[in-house]
Amino acid sequence: METKKSESRPMTPERRKRINRLKKIIAGTVLFMILFPILGCVVLGVMLYRTNSSAERMSEQITFMEKALQESADEKERIQELLRIDGEIRQEAQAGIEYEELPGMEDVPEVDAETEDGIRRVYLTFDDGPSIYTEELLDILAQYDVKATFFVTAKGKEDYGDIYRRIVEEGHTLGMHSYSHEYSNIYASLENFQEDIEKLRNFLYRETGTVSRFYRFPGGSSNTVSATDIHEFIRYLNAMDIDYFDWNVSSGDASSVRLGSDEIVDRVVREIPSRRVAVVLMHDAADKHSTVEALPRLIEEIQGMEDGTEILPITEETMLIQHVSGE
C-alpha cells in the first residue's frame, strides 16, 4: 500500500528539483570517471616525455665524462711513465753517465728548437672570440686557404653557435680561452678554474660535437694576476690531456695604444724570421678591426718568405710554446 502511495504521489516542483539535482550528480560522477583516466594519461605522457629528454641529456653527459675520465686515466699513466723514465735517467746521470733532459721536465728554453726538416711553422692564433668580426676573419682565411687556431670564450655568446661550428667545419682548430674570461673568478682557486673549463668544454661539445683539447690561459701562463699557483692549473690540464699554448710572437693588437694594420703586420713579420716555430698572438674582438684589416697582408708576407715557411693550425703534433713549463 505504501509503494502504491509513493507511485501515485504527485510530481511537485520541489520533488522535480531533487530529481534533477540527483541526475546532475550522477552525470557529473560518470563524466569525472571518464575524464580522470584521460587526464591521468596526458599527465603521465608529459612526465614520460620530460623523463626521456632528461635521460638523453644525461646520457650525453655520461658519454662525455666517460671519455674525459678515460683520457684522464691515460694521461696519468703517461705522466707516471715519464716520471719513471726521468728517475732512471737521473740515476744514470749520478753514476757519471751523460744524458739529455726530457722536454717539459725543466724550464722551457728561450730559444726555439730547430725542426728536423728545416721548415718554419707559423701558427696564427686568435683569442677572445667569437665576435662581430669572426666571420670576416674566416672569409679571409678561406680566401687564402689558410687554417688558423681560435681560442674562444662563451659567456654571453650563446647566439654564436653557427660561428663555433663554422670554425670546426672549415678545418680550423677550436681552442679554449676560458668560459667567462673573468680573471678574478677563474684564477681565484683550482675549483673555480676546473668549473670554468668544464663549462666551456661541455658548451663547445654541445655546439660543435668536438671535444677541445687545447687551452690558452687568459693573460698567458706567465700572468701576474692569478691568486693561485699557476702550476696547480697546469697539473689539472695535464691530467685532463689538455695542452696549453702561450705565444712567442705578439701582434701588439691588445696594447693600450691602438695599432694600425700596417704596424701589426710589421711587428709580426719582424719577429717571425728569428723563430723556427712561431705562435702568433692576435685577438678577435669588437674593438680589433685593425687586426682584420692586417690579416690579408700578413698572410701574403708570411707566404712570401723564401725559407720554407708554412702557416698551420695547432694540432697534437705542434711543438709546445709555453711561458711557464709544465711539471
C-alpha positions as MATLAB code, in Angstrom:
seq = 'METKKSESRPMTPERRKRINRLKKIIAGTVLFMILFPILGCVVLGVMLYRTNSSAERMSEQITFMEKALQESADEKERIQELLRIDGEIRQEAQAGIEYEELPGMEDVPEVDAETEDGIRRVYLTFDDGPSIYTEELLDILAQYDVKATFFVTAKGKEDYGDIYRRIVEEGHTLGMHSYSHEYSNIYASLENFQEDIEKLRNFLYRETGTVSRFYRFPGGSSNTVSATDIHEFIRYLNAMDIDYFDWNVSSGDASSVRLGSDEIVDRVVREIPSRRVAVVLMHDAADKHSTVEALPRLIEEIQGMEDGTEILPITEETMLIQHVSGE';
ca = [
       0.000    0.000    0.000;
       2.887    2.391    0.872;
       4.500    1.691   -2.512;
       1.330    2.467   -4.353;
       1.033    5.657   -2.405;
       4.531    6.752   -3.348;
       3.940    5.916   -7.015;
       0.777    7.931   -7.077;
       2.447   10.904   -5.300;
       2.107   13.989   -7.464;
       5.288   15.482   -9.081;
       5.748   18.643   -7.120;
       8.274   21.342   -8.163;
      10.411   20.554   -5.115;
      10.496   16.862   -5.975;
      11.384   17.653   -9.608;
      14.335   19.790   -8.407;
      15.596   16.959   -6.214;
      15.399   14.501   -9.112;
      17.190   16.919  -11.500;
      19.896   17.543   -8.900;
      20.357   13.798   -8.465;
      20.649   13.367  -12.251;
      23.336   16.088  -12.417;
      25.297   14.426   -9.630;
      25.138   11.068  -11.403;
      26.125   12.649  -14.765;
      28.982   14.573  -13.153;
      30.227   11.424  -11.454;
      30.166    9.479  -14.731;
      31.908   12.324  -16.586;
      34.584   12.544  -13.884;
      35.159    8.784  -14.052;
      35.678    9.128  -17.836;
      37.858   12.252  -17.831;
      40.073   11.374  -14.855;
      41.830    8.426  -16.554;
      42.260   10.530  -19.726;
      43.808   13.421  -17.797;
      45.968   10.954  -15.916;
      47.263    9.517  -19.185;
      48.040   13.009  -20.516;
      49.965   13.931  -17.356;
      51.852   10.650  -17.380;
      52.675   11.167  -21.079;
      54.124   14.622  -20.401;
      56.122   13.282  -17.459;
      57.414   10.398  -19.581;
      58.476   12.798  -22.373;
      60.346   15.015  -19.928;
      61.960   11.984  -18.329;
      63.121   10.687  -21.726;
      64.530   14.118  -22.667;
      66.337   14.352  -19.351;
      67.661   10.822  -19.788;
      69.009   11.671  -23.234;
      70.805   14.745  -21.890;
      72.200   12.727  -19.008;
      73.339   10.040  -21.436;
      75.242   12.635  -23.477;
      76.886   13.992  -20.342;
      77.777   10.496  -19.131;
      79.330    9.641  -22.513;
      81.357   12.847  -22.472;
      82.515   12.326  -18.881;
      83.429    8.681  -19.543;
      85.625    9.822  -22.407;
      87.167   12.548  -20.281;
      87.829   10.078  -17.455;
      89.434    7.617  -19.853;
      91.610   10.372  -21.304;
      92.497   11.471  -17.794;
      93.485    7.920  -16.839;
      95.613    7.584  -19.969;
      97.302   10.906  -19.232;
      98.071    9.920  -15.647;
      99.675    6.693  -16.876;
     101.744    8.684  -19.374;
     102.889   11.118  -16.671;
     103.811    8.253  -14.341;
     105.828    6.622  -17.118;
     107.616    9.895  -17.891;
     108.462   10.346  -14.222;
     109.766    6.767  -14.035;
     111.955    7.251  -17.103;
     113.191   10.582  -15.812;
     114.097    8.976  -12.476;
     116.084    6.263  -14.232;
     117.914    8.828  -16.360;
     118.785   10.905  -13.302;
     120.150    7.831  -11.542;
     122.355    7.142  -14.551;
     123.490   10.773  -14.560;
     124.502   10.491  -10.903;
     126.618    7.497  -11.878;
     128.542    9.697  -14.304;
     126.576    8.925  -17.481;
     125.641   11.975  -19.560;
     122.003   12.386  -20.501;
     119.760   14.785  -22.358;
     116.984   16.485  -20.353;
     113.470   15.304  -21.202;
     111.278   18.085  -22.639;
     108.895   19.598  -20.105;
     110.917   18.498  -17.062;
     112.744   21.815  -16.708;
     112.125   25.393  -17.768;
     111.299   25.894  -21.434;
     114.330   27.342  -23.256;
     114.065   30.899  -24.532;
     115.369   29.921  -27.990;
     113.003   27.961  -30.210;
     114.015   24.407  -31.058;
     115.049   23.694  -34.652;
     112.689   21.450  -36.581;
     114.332   18.461  -38.199;
     113.062   19.210  -41.696;
     114.139   22.857  -41.628;
     110.605   24.144  -42.285;
     109.458   27.218  -40.386;
     105.977   26.708  -38.995;
     103.766   29.704  -38.251;
     100.587   29.357  -36.203;
      98.134   32.258  -36.405;
      96.040   32.300  -33.222;
      93.068   34.478  -32.279;
      91.972   34.994  -28.662;
      88.679   36.196  -27.127;
      86.246   35.366  -29.959;
      83.767   34.846  -31.392;
      82.996   38.468  -32.180;
      81.244   40.543  -34.815;
      84.396   40.172  -36.940;
      84.912   36.386  -36.741;
      83.089   35.682  -39.989;
      85.214   38.313  -41.726;
      88.366   36.654  -40.400;
      87.094   33.257  -41.563;
      86.300   34.651  -45.017;
      89.866   36.000  -45.364;
      91.398   32.723  -44.183;
      89.226   30.810  -46.667;
      90.261   33.169  -49.460;
      93.936   32.341  -48.846;
      93.261   28.676  -47.994;
      94.911   29.165  -44.589;
      93.979   27.377  -41.370;
      94.295   29.095  -38.002;
      93.550   28.491  -34.322;
      90.757   30.201  -32.392;
      90.978   30.251  -28.589;
      87.361   31.087  -27.802;
      85.227   32.120  -24.842;
      81.490   31.541  -24.390;
      79.865   33.743  -21.761;
      77.150   35.855  -23.384;
      77.858   34.253  -26.783;
      75.166   31.588  -26.887;
      73.927   33.016  -30.202;
      77.255   32.346  -31.931;
      76.610   28.615  -32.407;
      76.940   28.879  -36.203;
      80.344   30.562  -35.822;
      81.736   27.892  -33.468;
      80.548   25.235  -35.920;
      81.988   27.081  -38.924;
      85.418   27.260  -37.239;
      85.418   23.477  -36.880;
      83.819   22.670  -40.238;
      86.354   24.777  -42.165;
      89.306   22.942  -40.629;
      90.487   25.457  -38.064;
      91.471   24.419  -34.549;
      88.970   25.226  -31.804;
      90.831   26.014  -28.587;
      89.613   27.162  -25.183;
      90.317   30.556  -23.609;
      88.045   30.192  -20.536;
      84.258   30.344  -20.410;
      83.908   33.772  -18.801;
      87.328   35.443  -19.270;
      86.864   36.894  -15.776;
      90.338   36.764  -14.249;
      89.202   37.357  -10.663;
      86.863   34.371  -10.804;
      88.886   31.945  -12.944;
      92.124   32.342  -11.019;
      90.584   32.554   -7.525;
      91.001   28.815   -6.901;
      91.628   25.491   -8.587;
      87.939   24.648   -8.134;
      86.891   27.798   -9.996;
      89.389   27.065  -12.761;
      88.113   23.497  -13.161;
      84.471   24.586  -13.190;
      85.168   27.246  -15.837;
      86.983   24.832  -18.162;
      84.403   22.062  -17.777;
      81.609   24.528  -18.503;
      83.335   25.765  -21.660;
      84.351   22.291  -22.845;
      80.805   20.964  -22.422;
      79.371   24.041  -24.157;
      81.661   23.636  -27.171;
      80.925   19.904  -27.333;
      77.172   20.567  -27.430;
      77.582   23.244  -30.103;
      80.100   21.501  -32.370;
      80.371   17.836  -31.366;
      84.102   18.443  -30.853;
      85.983   17.882  -27.600;
      88.563   20.668  -27.464;
      91.948   19.731  -26.002;
      93.872   22.990  -26.400;
      93.874   25.861  -23.917;
      95.310   29.346  -23.609;
      95.391   30.980  -20.208;
      93.769   34.430  -20.140;
      96.817   36.667  -19.858;
      99.098   33.714  -20.619;
     100.566   31.163  -18.220;
     103.012   33.857  -17.049;
     100.241   36.251  -15.965;
     100.732   38.065  -12.664;
      97.017   38.207  -11.857;
      96.366   34.656  -10.663;
      95.770   34.312   -6.915;
      96.597   30.607   -7.202;
      99.905   28.995   -8.139;
      99.703   28.542  -11.921;
     101.300   25.098  -11.580;
      98.128   23.805   -9.907;
      96.203   24.698  -13.045;
      98.907   23.165  -15.238;
      98.741   19.857  -13.353;
      94.965   19.810  -13.835;
      95.309   20.475  -17.578;
      97.894   17.690  -17.868;
      95.597   15.270  -16.046;
      92.765   16.161  -18.448;
      95.039   15.704  -21.514;
      94.692   19.374  -22.420;
      97.722   21.095  -23.978;
      98.150   24.772  -23.178;
      99.780   27.202  -25.581;
     101.218   30.638  -24.993;
     102.896   32.624  -27.799;
     106.348   33.765  -28.853;
     105.278   36.414  -31.382;
     102.841   39.175  -30.405;
     100.962   41.335  -32.879;
     100.563   44.044  -30.254;
      96.866   44.414  -31.040;
      95.966   44.155  -27.351;
      98.161   47.051  -26.223;
      96.641   50.153  -24.666;
      97.760   52.133  -27.714;
      95.658   51.060  -30.686;
      97.901   49.964  -33.542;
      97.100   50.358  -37.208;
      97.060   47.361  -39.563;
     100.495   48.207  -41.025;
     102.059   48.333  -37.542;
     100.550   44.941  -36.672;
     101.945   43.371  -39.851;
     105.386   44.930  -39.361;
     105.644   43.718  -35.747;
     104.780   40.131  -36.652;
     106.866   39.934  -39.817;
     109.857   41.376  -37.958;
     109.683   38.645  -35.277;
     108.961   35.532  -37.357;
     112.376   35.146  -39.057;
     114.061   34.517  -35.680;
     111.740   31.581  -34.978;
     111.551   28.098  -36.398;
     108.181   27.650  -34.664;
     106.202   30.892  -34.376;
     102.945   31.064  -32.448;
     101.442   34.469  -33.242;
      99.110   36.141  -30.743;
      96.210   38.130  -32.198;
      92.725   38.967  -30.981;
      89.208   38.501  -32.322;
      87.170   41.208  -30.621;
      84.748   44.005  -31.392;
      87.447   46.685  -30.933;
      90.076   44.896  -33.032;
      89.099   45.616  -36.638;
      92.686   46.695  -37.373;
      93.614   43.019  -36.883;
      91.080   42.049  -39.542;
      92.494   44.701  -41.863;
      96.038   43.433  -41.250;
      95.303   39.756  -41.893;
      95.412   39.658  -45.740;
      98.782   41.441  -45.982;
     100.141   39.441  -43.044;
      99.294   36.147  -44.769;
     100.851   37.348  -48.020;
     104.040   38.449  -46.238;
     104.381   35.092  -44.452;
     103.630   33.053  -47.574;
     106.216   35.132  -49.430;
     109.060   34.176  -47.083;
     111.658   32.235  -49.032;
     112.881   29.760  -46.443;
     110.139   27.148  -46.469;
     107.543   28.797  -44.236;
     104.126   27.176  -43.649;
     101.013   28.526  -41.929;
      99.295   25.784  -39.944;
      96.612   25.265  -37.274;
      97.711   23.984  -33.875;
      97.462   20.203  -33.582;
      98.737   17.485  -31.268;
     101.976   17.496  -33.299;
     102.673   21.199  -32.677;
     105.687   21.982  -30.508;
     104.506   23.449  -27.210;
     105.242   27.135  -26.723;
     104.796   27.869  -23.034;
     105.903   30.750  -20.838;
     105.722   28.552  -17.736;
     106.781   24.959  -18.205;
     104.668   22.007  -17.100;
     105.662   19.736  -14.235;
];
